[in-house]
Amino acid sequence: MEAGRQRQGRLWSNLKEVCDILHIPAASSIANEELLFQHVQFKTGQRIHTIGQPFDTLYIVNSGFLKTVLIDEYGNEQVLSFPMKGDLLGVDGIHTRHYSSEAVALSDCDLILLPFKKLTALGRIHLELENMMYGVMSRELVREQAMIGMLGALSAEARVARFLVALAERFAQMGYSSKLFNLRMTRHEIGSYLGLTLETVSRTLSAFNEIGLISVDQRTIGIKDPEALKTLRRLPPSRTRGKTATARGKGGVPEPSGQLLAAL
């Protein structure tokens, strides 16, 4: 684990370390605060909290990857997010005091527990901390709003492209490669998140691979042209993709690539 100390055989982090993981500055008033927050490990597939479970804790992802989902009465899942290091979980439980979504580990995870009563009590003493926590919650809300806007405005291909770009940027922020990474989520889960079918996600990834925007090896994704992915609106017609891939391999800029990046 990257942060924390051992106490009674368990890992703990102090308040400054918690602030560092959340990417917020540790205010001078809390720099010497001796409160410790416990880490808890979860195995792949374990549930962190379930829908309707009484709310009492926020969670910070210290390592690993997760998904949050809504589940309807028929057992169908709607993926809401893919939290990773530095993200905050459980905010949806504050309003009703029950979690309204379910969080599931997509890999082995290390989470830091923030008991909500302890956090609010601390916020009354240190107003700077309270304001910073509001900032973290707002950051999560802005990210969700951006996703909703993307789903309503972009084509299926553009949604997948933006998802890959956003994922690459998050890996870079965590100090990992933004050019080559493993998808911790399935194509079905990506489709649920983006409002697409499994078939559409698989077909789009294959098309990106075909024209040289990415490389695909099962769950390993190589980003070859991040700028094209950022600006992509629609894929060129399938009959022109072979020419696009050939020209890319030769270092040229084919006419179909112009179609790829143009508004349609």
PDB file of C-alpha atoms in Angstrom:
ATOM      1  CA  MET A   1       0.000   0.000   0.000  1.00  0.00           C
ATOM      2  CA  GLU A   2       1.277   3.452  -0.905  1.00  0.00           C
ATOM      3  CA  ALA A   3       0.132   5.317   2.202  1.00  0.00           C
ATOM      4  CA  GLY A   4      -0.561   4.407   5.771  1.00  0.00           C
ATOM      5  CA  ARG A   5       0.942   2.781   8.796  1.00  0.00           C
ATOM      6  CA  GLN A   6       0.437  -0.459  10.672  1.00  0.00           C
ATOM      7  CA  ARG A   7      -1.480  -0.523  13.920  1.00  0.00           C
ATOM      8  CA  GLN A   8      -2.821  -3.700  15.492  1.00  0.00           C
ATOM      9  CA  GLY A   9      -2.050  -5.562  12.280  1.00  0.00           C
ATOM     10  CA  ARG A  10      -4.112  -3.172  10.116  1.00  0.00           C
ATOM     11  CA  LEU A  11      -3.262  -0.315   7.795  1.00  0.00           C
ATOM     12  CA  TRP A  12      -4.268   3.239   8.733  1.00  0.00           C
ATOM     13  CA  SER A  13      -3.834   6.701   7.192  1.00  0.00           C
ATOM     14  CA  ASN A  14      -3.783  10.063   8.923  1.00  0.00           C
ATOM     15  CA  LEU A  15      -5.775  13.063   7.748  1.00  0.00           C
ATOM     16  CA  LYS A  16      -2.965  14.558   5.698  1.00  0.00           C
ATOM     17  CA  GLU A  17      -2.482  11.279   3.833  1.00  0.00           C
ATOM     18  CA  VAL A  18      -6.232  11.137   3.168  1.00  0.00           C
ATOM     19  CA  CYS A  19      -6.100  14.638   1.690  1.00  0.00           C
ATOM     20  CA  ASP A  20      -3.160  13.654  -0.505  1.00  0.00           C
ATOM     21  CA  ILE A  21      -5.038  10.650  -1.900  1.00  0.00           C
ATOM     22  CA  LEU A  22      -8.082  12.840  -2.639  1.00  0.00           C
ATOM     23  CA  HIS A  23      -5.823  15.377  -4.386  1.00  0.00           C
ATOM     24  CA  ILE A  24      -6.828  18.220  -2.093  1.00  0.00           C
ATOM     25  CA  PRO A  25      -4.433  20.429  -0.113  1.00  0.00           C
ATOM     26  CA  ALA A  26      -4.099  19.625   3.572  1.00  0.00           C
ATOM     27  CA  ALA A  27      -5.062  22.839   5.370  1.00  0.00           C
ATOM     28  CA  SER A  28      -2.653  24.090   8.006  1.00  0.00           C
ATOM     29  CA  SER A  29      -5.316  23.670  10.677  1.00  0.00           C
ATOM     30  CA  ILE A  30      -5.417  19.898  10.133  1.00  0.00           C
ATOM     31  CA  ALA A  31      -1.759  19.273   9.272  1.00  0.00           C
ATOM     32  CA  ASN A  32      -1.021  17.930  12.749  1.00  0.00           C
ATOM     33  CA  GLU A  33      -4.388  16.217  13.271  1.00  0.00           C
ATOM     34  CA  GLU A  34      -3.706  12.790  14.782  1.00  0.00           C
ATOM     35  CA  LEU A  35      -6.927  11.083  13.715  1.00  0.00           C
ATOM     36  CA  LEU A  36      -6.365   7.841  11.837  1.00  0.00           C
ATOM     37  CA  PHE A  37      -8.624   6.231   9.248  1.00  0.00           C
ATOM     38  CA  GLN A  38      -8.650   2.493   8.721  1.00  0.00           C
ATOM     39  CA  HIS A  39      -7.946   0.729   5.436  1.00  0.00           C
ATOM     40  CA  VAL A  40      -9.998  -2.314   4.417  1.00  0.00           C
ATOM     41  CA  GLN A  41      -9.111  -4.726   1.614  1.00  0.00           C
ATOM     42  CA  PHE A  42     -11.676  -6.240  -0.742  1.00  0.00           C
ATOM     43  CA  LYS A  43     -11.196  -9.106  -3.176  1.00  0.00           C
ATOM     44  CA  THR A  44     -12.298  -9.062  -6.805  1.00  0.00           C
ATOM     45  CA  GLY A  45     -16.080  -9.479  -6.969  1.00  0.00           C
ATOM     46  CA  GLN A  46     -16.745  -8.463  -3.359  1.00  0.00           C
ATOM     47  CA  ARG A  47     -19.428  -5.887  -2.633  1.00  0.00           C
ATOM     48  CA  ILE A  48     -18.407  -2.823  -0.684  1.00  0.00           C
ATOM     49  CA  HIS A  49     -21.981  -1.749  -0.005  1.00  0.00           C
ATOM     50  CA  THR A  50     -25.381  -2.755  -1.384  1.00  0.00           C
ATOM     51  CA  ILE A  51     -28.526  -0.867  -2.368  1.00  0.00           C
ATOM     52  CA  GLY A  52     -30.646  -0.059   0.676  1.00  0.00           C
ATOM     53  CA  GLN A  53     -27.873  -0.773   3.166  1.00  0.00           C
ATOM     54  CA  PRO A  54     -27.832   1.790   6.026  1.00  0.00           C
ATOM     55  CA  PHE A  55     -25.357   4.565   5.293  1.00  0.00           C
ATOM     56  CA  ASP A  56     -22.634   5.351   7.798  1.00  0.00           C
ATOM     57  CA  THR A  57     -19.373   5.469   5.838  1.00  0.00           C
ATOM     58  CA  LEU A  58     -17.739   7.134   2.867  1.00  0.00           C
ATOM     59  CA  TYR A  59     -14.965   5.245   1.087  1.00  0.00           C
ATOM     60  CA  ILE A  60     -11.798   6.503  -0.610  1.00  0.00           C
ATOM     61  CA  VAL A  61     -10.167   4.281  -3.219  1.00  0.00           C
ATOM     62  CA  ASN A  62      -6.490   3.912  -2.336  1.00  0.00           C
ATOM     63  CA  SER A  63      -5.804   1.216  -4.909  1.00  0.00           C
ATOM     64  CA  GLY A  64      -7.780  -1.017  -7.263  1.00  0.00           C
ATOM     65  CA  PHE A  65     -10.786  -0.585  -9.533  1.00  0.00           C
ATOM     66  CA  LEU A  66     -14.511  -0.780  -8.834  1.00  0.00           C
ATOM     67  CA  LYS A  67     -17.892  -0.226 -10.414  1.00  0.00           C
ATOM     68  CA  THR A  68     -21.026   1.344  -8.960  1.00  0.00           C
ATOM     69  CA  VAL A  69     -24.356   0.105 -10.289  1.00  0.00           C
ATOM     70  CA  LEU A  70     -28.092   0.491 -10.000  1.00  0.00           C
ATOM     71  CA  ILE A  71     -30.110  -2.739 -10.078  1.00  0.00           C
ATOM     72  CA  ASP A  72     -33.767  -2.786 -11.077  1.00  0.00           C
ATOM     73  CA  GLU A  73     -36.472  -5.135  -9.807  1.00  0.00           C
ATOM     74  CA  TYR A  74     -35.622  -7.650 -12.542  1.00  0.00           C
ATOM     75  CA  GLY A  75     -31.944  -7.785 -11.627  1.00  0.00           C
ATOM     76  CA  ASN A  76     -30.724  -5.689 -14.565  1.00  0.00           C
ATOM     77  CA  GLU A  77     -27.613  -3.604 -13.871  1.00  0.00           C
ATOM     78  CA  GLN A  78     -26.932  -0.030 -14.947  1.00  0.00           C
ATOM     79  CA  VAL A  79     -23.297   0.899 -14.433  1.00  0.00           C
ATOM     80  CA  LEU A  80     -22.935   4.402 -12.997  1.00  0.00           C
ATOM     81  CA  SER A  81     -19.170   4.787 -12.637  1.00  0.00           C
ATOM     82  CA  PHE A  82     -15.808   3.047 -12.494  1.00  0.00           C
ATOM     83  CA  PRO A  83     -14.099   4.446  -9.376  1.00  0.00           C
ATOM     84  CA  MET A  84     -10.325   4.200  -9.098  1.00  0.00           C
ATOM     85  CA  LYS A  85      -7.577   5.688  -6.961  1.00  0.00           C
ATOM     86  CA  GLY A  86      -8.486   9.063  -5.467  1.00  0.00           C
ATOM     87  CA  ASP A  87     -12.245   8.666  -5.982  1.00  0.00           C
ATOM     88  CA  LEU A  88     -14.868   8.951  -3.235  1.00  0.00           C
ATOM     89  CA  LEU A  89     -17.642   6.349  -2.839  1.00  0.00           C
ATOM     90  CA  GLY A  90     -20.894   6.357  -0.902  1.00  0.00           C
ATOM     91  CA  VAL A  91     -21.961   9.985  -1.348  1.00  0.00           C
ATOM     92  CA  ASP A  92     -25.352   8.818  -2.637  1.00  0.00           C
ATOM     93  CA  GLY A  93     -26.188   7.563   0.858  1.00  0.00           C
ATOM     94  CA  ILE A  94     -26.037  10.953   2.564  1.00  0.00           C
ATOM     95  CA  HIS A  95     -29.538  12.119   1.600  1.00  0.00           C
ATOM     96  CA  THR A  96     -31.660   9.143   2.705  1.00  0.00           C
ATOM     97  CA  ARG A  97     -29.085   7.553   5.034  1.00  0.00           C
ATOM     98  CA  HIS A  98     -29.228   4.462   2.823  1.00  0.00           C
ATOM     99  CA  TYR A  99     -26.978   3.686  -0.130  1.00  0.00           C
ATOM    100  CA  SER A 100     -28.905   4.029  -3.385  1.00  0.00           C
ATOM    101  CA  SER A 101     -26.311   2.158  -5.473  1.00  0.00           C
ATOM    102  CA  GLU A 102     -24.097  -0.888  -5.131  1.00  0.00           C
ATOM    103  CA  ALA A 103     -20.291  -0.816  -5.249  1.00  0.00           C
ATOM    104  CA  VAL A 104     -18.409  -3.901  -6.441  1.00  0.00           C
ATOM    105  CA  ALA A 105     -14.654  -4.525  -6.656  1.00  0.00           C
ATOM    106  CA  LEU A 106     -13.434  -5.199 -10.217  1.00  0.00           C
ATOM    107  CA  SER A 107      -9.975  -6.033  -8.857  1.00  0.00           C
ATOM    108  CA  ASP A 108      -8.417  -6.484  -5.446  1.00  0.00           C
ATOM    109  CA  CYS A 109      -8.929  -3.112  -3.748  1.00  0.00           C
ATOM    110  CA  ASP A 110      -7.700  -1.141  -0.768  1.00  0.00           C
ATOM    111  CA  LEU A 111     -10.268   1.369   0.520  1.00  0.00           C
ATOM    112  CA  ILE A 112     -10.006   3.920   3.302  1.00  0.00           C
ATOM    113  CA  LEU A 113     -13.046   4.192   5.558  1.00  0.00           C
ATOM    114  CA  LEU A 114     -14.357   7.655   6.443  1.00  0.00           C
ATOM    115  CA  PRO A 115     -17.026   7.236   9.156  1.00  0.00           C
ATOM    116  CA  PHE A 116     -19.519   9.977   8.306  1.00  0.00           C
ATOM    117  CA  LYS A 117     -20.208  11.025  11.893  1.00  0.00           C
ATOM    118  CA  LYS A 118     -16.493  11.404  12.558  1.00  0.00           C
ATOM    119  CA  LEU A 119     -16.072  13.384   9.334  1.00  0.00           C
ATOM    120  CA  THR A 120     -18.922  15.798  10.064  1.00  0.00           C
ATOM    121  CA  ALA A 121     -17.724  16.329  13.632  1.00  0.00           C
ATOM    122  CA  LEU A 122     -14.256  17.067  12.319  1.00  0.00           C
ATOM    123  CA  GLY A 123     -15.718  19.476   9.769  1.00  0.00           C
ATOM    124  CA  ARG A 124     -17.347  21.533  12.533  1.00  0.00           C
ATOM    125  CA  ILE A 125     -13.937  22.044  14.101  1.00  0.00           C
ATOM    126  CA  HIS A 126     -11.988  22.530  10.873  1.00  0.00           C
ATOM    127  CA  LEU A 127     -14.138  24.495   8.414  1.00  0.00           C
ATOM    128  CA  GLU A 128     -11.418  24.262   5.777  1.00  0.00           C
ATOM    129  CA  LEU A 129     -11.752  20.485   5.795  1.00  0.00           C
ATOM    130  CA  GLU A 130     -15.520  20.710   5.415  1.00  0.00           C
ATOM    131  CA  ASN A 131     -15.161  23.005   2.407  1.00  0.00           C
ATOM    132  CA  MET A 132     -12.582  20.709   0.832  1.00  0.00           C
ATOM    133  CA  MET A 133     -14.845  17.669   1.232  1.00  0.00           C
ATOM    134  CA  TYR A 134     -17.663  19.590  -0.434  1.00  0.00           C
ATOM    135  CA  GLY A 135     -15.202  20.275  -3.237  1.00  0.00           C
ATOM    136  CA  VAL A 136     -14.465  16.566  -3.640  1.00  0.00           C
ATOM    137  CA  MET A 137     -18.191  15.749  -3.773  1.00  0.00           C
ATOM    138  CA  SER A 138     -18.727  18.511  -6.316  1.00  0.00           C
ATOM    139  CA  ARG A 139     -15.900  17.099  -8.424  1.00  0.00           C
ATOM    140  CA  GLU A 140     -17.680  13.745  -8.548  1.00  0.00           C
ATOM    141  CA  LEU A 141     -20.943  15.453  -9.516  1.00  0.00           C
ATOM    142  CA  VAL A 142     -19.275  17.407 -12.322  1.00  0.00           C
ATOM    143  CA  ARG A 143     -17.804  14.178 -13.675  1.00  0.00           C
ATOM    144  CA  GLU A 144     -21.238  12.541 -13.694  1.00  0.00           C
ATOM    145  CA  GLN A 145     -22.797  15.553 -15.427  1.00  0.00           C
ATOM    146  CA  ALA A 146     -20.111  15.455 -18.107  1.00  0.00           C
ATOM    147  CA  MET A 147     -20.944  11.803 -18.725  1.00  0.00           C
ATOM    148  CA  ILE A 148     -24.669  12.543 -19.032  1.00  0.00           C
ATOM    149  CA  GLY A 149     -23.930  15.321 -21.500  1.00  0.00           C
ATOM    150  CA  MET A 150     -21.703  13.023 -23.527  1.00  0.00           C
ATOM    151  CA  LEU A 151     -24.347  10.303 -23.728  1.00  0.00           C
ATOM    152  CA  GLY A 152     -26.884  12.752 -25.097  1.00  0.00           C
ATOM    153  CA  ALA A 153     -24.655  14.488 -27.632  1.00  0.00           C
ATOM    154  CA  LEU A 154     -22.260  11.941 -29.136  1.00  0.00           C
ATOM    155  CA  SER A 155     -22.489   8.990 -31.479  1.00  0.00           C
ATOM    156  CA  ALA A 156     -21.807   5.480 -30.233  1.00  0.00           C
ATOM    157  CA  GLU A 157     -18.287   5.512 -31.710  1.00  0.00           C
ATOM    158  CA  ALA A 158     -17.497   8.886 -30.128  1.00  0.00           C
ATOM    159  CA  ARG A 159     -18.695   7.669 -26.727  1.00  0.00           C
ATOM    160  CA  VAL A 160     -16.291   4.725 -26.822  1.00  0.00           C
ATOM    161  CA  ALA A 161     -13.472   6.980 -28.027  1.00  0.00           C
ATOM    162  CA  ARG A 162     -14.021   9.524 -25.230  1.00  0.00           C
ATOM    163  CA  PHE A 163     -14.215   6.716 -22.688  1.00  0.00           C
ATOM    164  CA  LEU A 164     -10.815   5.396 -23.759  1.00  0.00           C
ATOM    165  CA  VAL A 165      -9.308   8.887 -23.686  1.00  0.00           C
ATOM    166  CA  ALA A 166     -10.710   9.581 -20.205  1.00  0.00           C
ATOM    167  CA  LEU A 167      -9.426   6.231 -18.954  1.00  0.00           C
ATOM    168  CA  ALA A 168      -5.969   6.887 -20.391  1.00  0.00           C
ATOM    169  CA  GLU A 169      -5.890  10.295 -18.688  1.00  0.00           C
ATOM    170  CA  ARG A 170      -6.844   8.776 -15.342  1.00  0.00           C
ATOM    171  CA  PHE A 171      -4.062   6.193 -15.653  1.00  0.00           C
ATOM    172  CA  ALA A 172      -1.599   8.995 -16.391  1.00  0.00           C
ATOM    173  CA  GLN A 173      -2.759  10.892 -13.288  1.00  0.00           C
ATOM    174  CA  MET A 174      -2.065   7.792 -11.205  1.00  0.00           C
ATOM    175  CA  GLY A 175       1.459   7.521 -12.602  1.00  0.00           C
ATOM    176  CA  TYR A 176       0.776   4.628 -14.973  1.00  0.00           C
ATOM    177  CA  SER A 177       1.095   4.405 -18.741  1.00  0.00           C
ATOM    178  CA  SER A 178      -1.574   6.219 -20.719  1.00  0.00           C
ATOM    179  CA  LYS A 179      -0.532   4.390 -23.888  1.00  0.00           C
ATOM    180  CA  LEU A 180      -0.961   0.779 -22.792  1.00  0.00           C
ATOM    181  CA  PHE A 181      -3.305  -0.476 -20.084  1.00  0.00           C
ATOM    182  CA  ASN A 182      -5.664  -3.296 -19.152  1.00  0.00           C
ATOM    183  CA  LEU A 183      -9.409  -2.830 -19.012  1.00  0.00           C
ATOM    184  CA  ARG A 184     -10.626  -3.985 -15.601  1.00  0.00           C
ATOM    185  CA  MET A 185     -14.234  -3.838 -16.756  1.00  0.00           C
ATOM    186  CA  THR A 186     -15.904  -6.083 -19.332  1.00  0.00           C
ATOM    187  CA  ARG A 187     -17.205  -4.829 -22.652  1.00  0.00           C
ATOM    188  CA  HIS A 188     -20.707  -5.436 -21.335  1.00  0.00           C
ATOM    189  CA  GLU A 189     -19.996  -3.155 -18.359  1.00  0.00           C
ATOM    190  CA  ILE A 190     -18.547  -0.491 -20.659  1.00  0.00           C
ATOM    191  CA  GLY A 191     -21.693  -0.697 -22.759  1.00  0.00           C
ATOM    192  CA  SER A 192     -23.924  -0.341 -19.708  1.00  0.00           C
ATOM    193  CA  TYR A 193     -21.946   2.725 -18.630  1.00  0.00           C
ATOM    194  CA  LEU A 194     -22.083   4.334 -22.080  1.00  0.00           C
ATOM    195  CA  GLY A 195     -25.658   3.355 -22.910  1.00  0.00           C
ATOM    196  CA  LEU A 196     -24.561   0.937 -25.639  1.00  0.00           C
ATOM    197  CA  THR A 197     -24.901  -2.771 -26.310  1.00  0.00           C
ATOM    198  CA  LEU A 198     -22.073  -5.244 -25.845  1.00  0.00           C
ATOM    199  CA  GLU A 199     -22.056  -5.818 -29.604  1.00  0.00           C
ATOM    200  CA  THR A 200     -21.680  -2.099 -30.341  1.00  0.00           C
ATOM    201  CA  VAL A 201     -18.743  -1.724 -27.944  1.00  0.00           C
ATOM    202  CA  SER A 202     -16.976  -4.807 -29.367  1.00  0.00           C
ATOM    203  CA  ARG A 203     -17.595  -3.741 -32.960  1.00  0.00           C
ATOM    204  CA  THR A 204     -16.340  -0.206 -32.274  1.00  0.00           C
ATOM    205  CA  LEU A 205     -13.153  -1.393 -30.565  1.00  0.00           C
ATOM    206  CA  SER A 206     -12.494  -3.716 -33.496  1.00  0.00           C
ATOM    207  CA  ALA A 207     -13.017  -0.832 -35.950  1.00  0.00           C
ATOM    208  CA  PHE A 208     -10.641   1.422 -33.964  1.00  0.00           C
ATOM    209  CA  ASN A 209      -8.078  -1.371 -34.104  1.00  0.00           C
ATOM    210  CA  GLU A 210      -8.635  -1.843 -37.827  1.00  0.00           C
ATOM    211  CA  ILE A 211      -7.958   1.800 -38.714  1.00  0.00           C
ATOM    212  CA  GLY A 212      -5.010   2.119 -36.349  1.00  0.00           C
ATOM    213  CA  LEU A 213      -6.409   4.324 -33.592  1.00  0.00           C
ATOM    214  CA  ILE A 214      -5.785   1.652 -30.958  1.00  0.00           C
ATOM    215  CA  SER A 215      -4.465  -1.883 -30.617  1.00  0.00           C
ATOM    216  CA  VAL A 216      -6.596  -4.516 -28.910  1.00  0.00           C
ATOM    217  CA  ASP A 217      -5.386  -7.748 -27.337  1.00  0.00           C
ATOM    218  CA  GLN A 218      -8.273  -9.151 -25.287  1.00  0.00           C
ATOM    219  CA  ARG A 219      -8.451  -6.652 -22.380  1.00  0.00           C
ATOM    220  CA  THR A 220      -5.175  -4.896 -23.186  1.00  0.00           C
ATOM    221  CA  ILE A 221      -5.650  -1.587 -24.995  1.00  0.00           C
ATOM    222  CA  GLY A 222      -2.866   0.355 -26.702  1.00  0.00           C
ATOM    223  CA  ILE A 223      -3.632   4.005 -27.500  1.00  0.00           C
ATOM    224  CA  LYS A 224      -1.981   4.882 -30.829  1.00  0.00           C
ATOM    225  CA  ASP A 225      -3.690   8.153 -31.783  1.00  0.00           C
ATOM    226  CA  PRO A 226      -5.140   9.929 -28.729  1.00  0.00           C
ATOM    227  CA  GLU A 227      -5.797  13.172 -30.623  1.00  0.00           C
ATOM    228  CA  ALA A 228      -7.898  11.396 -33.231  1.00  0.00           C
ATOM    229  CA  LEU A 229      -9.856   9.666 -30.458  1.00  0.00           C
ATOM    230  CA  LYS A 230     -10.526  13.013 -28.766  1.00  0.00           C
ATOM    231  CA  THR A 231     -11.950  14.578 -31.920  1.00  0.00           C
ATOM    232  CA  LEU A 232     -13.630  11.554 -33.486  1.00  0.00           C
ATOM    233  CA  ARG A 233     -17.308  11.975 -34.213  1.00  0.00           C
ATOM    234  CA  ARG A 234     -18.121   9.021 -36.437  1.00  0.00           C
ATOM    235  CA  LEU A 235     -16.265   6.177 -38.074  1.00  0.00           C
ATOM    236  CA  PRO A 236     -15.627   6.250 -41.824  1.00  0.00           C
ATOM    237  CA  PRO A 237     -17.633   3.797 -43.945  1.00  0.00           C
ATOM    238  CA  SER A 238     -16.400   0.231 -43.572  1.00  0.00           C
ATOM    239  CA  ARG A 239     -15.347   0.067 -47.236  1.00  0.00           C
ATOM    240  CA  THR A 240     -12.748   2.812 -46.668  1.00  0.00           C
ATOM    241  CA  ARG A 241     -11.264   1.506 -43.416  1.00  0.00           C
ATOM    242  CA  GLY A 242      -8.684  -0.702 -45.083  1.00  0.00           C
ATOM    243  CA  LYS A 243      -7.340   2.294 -47.009  1.00  0.00           C
ATOM    244  CA  THR A 244      -7.268   4.338 -43.795  1.00  0.00           C
ATOM    245  CA  ALA A 245      -5.279   1.674 -41.973  1.00  0.00           C
ATOM    246  CA  THR A 246      -2.845   1.280 -44.894  1.00  0.00           C
ATOM    247  CA  ALA A 247      -2.195   5.008 -45.096  1.00  0.00           C
ATOM    248  CA  ARG A 248      -1.691   5.242 -41.335  1.00  0.00           C
ATOM    249  CA  GLY A 249       0.855   2.443 -41.515  1.00  0.00           C
ATOM    250  CA  LYS A 250       2.763   4.388 -44.168  1.00  0.00           C
ATOM    251  CA  GLY A 251       2.640   7.583 -42.153  1.00  0.00           C
ATOM    252  CA  GLY A 252       0.292   9.290 -44.583  1.00  0.00           C
ATOM    253  CA  VAL A 253      -2.937  11.162 -43.919  1.00  0.00           C
ATOM    254  CA  PRO A 254      -5.610   9.575 -46.126  1.00  0.00           C
ATOM    255  CA  GLU A 255      -8.784  11.235 -47.258  1.00  0.00           C
ATOM    256  CA  PRO A 256     -10.992   8.858 -45.190  1.00  0.00           C
ATOM    257  CA  SER A 257      -9.209  10.121 -42.067  1.00  0.00           C
ATOM    258  CA  GLY A 258     -10.578  13.539 -42.864  1.00  0.00           C
ATOM    259  CA  GLN A 259     -14.033  12.010 -42.942  1.00  0.00           C
ATOM    260  CA  LEU A 260     -13.281  10.357 -39.620  1.00  0.00           C
ATOM    261  CA  LEU A 261     -12.610  13.663 -37.897  1.00  0.00           C
ATOM    262  CA  ALA A 262     -15.174  15.761 -39.720  1.00  0.00           C
ATOM    263  CA  ALA A 263     -18.628  16.544 -38.414  1.00  0.00           C
ATOM    264  CA  LEU A 264     -21.305  14.247 -39.776  1.00  0.00           C
TER     265      LEU A 264
END
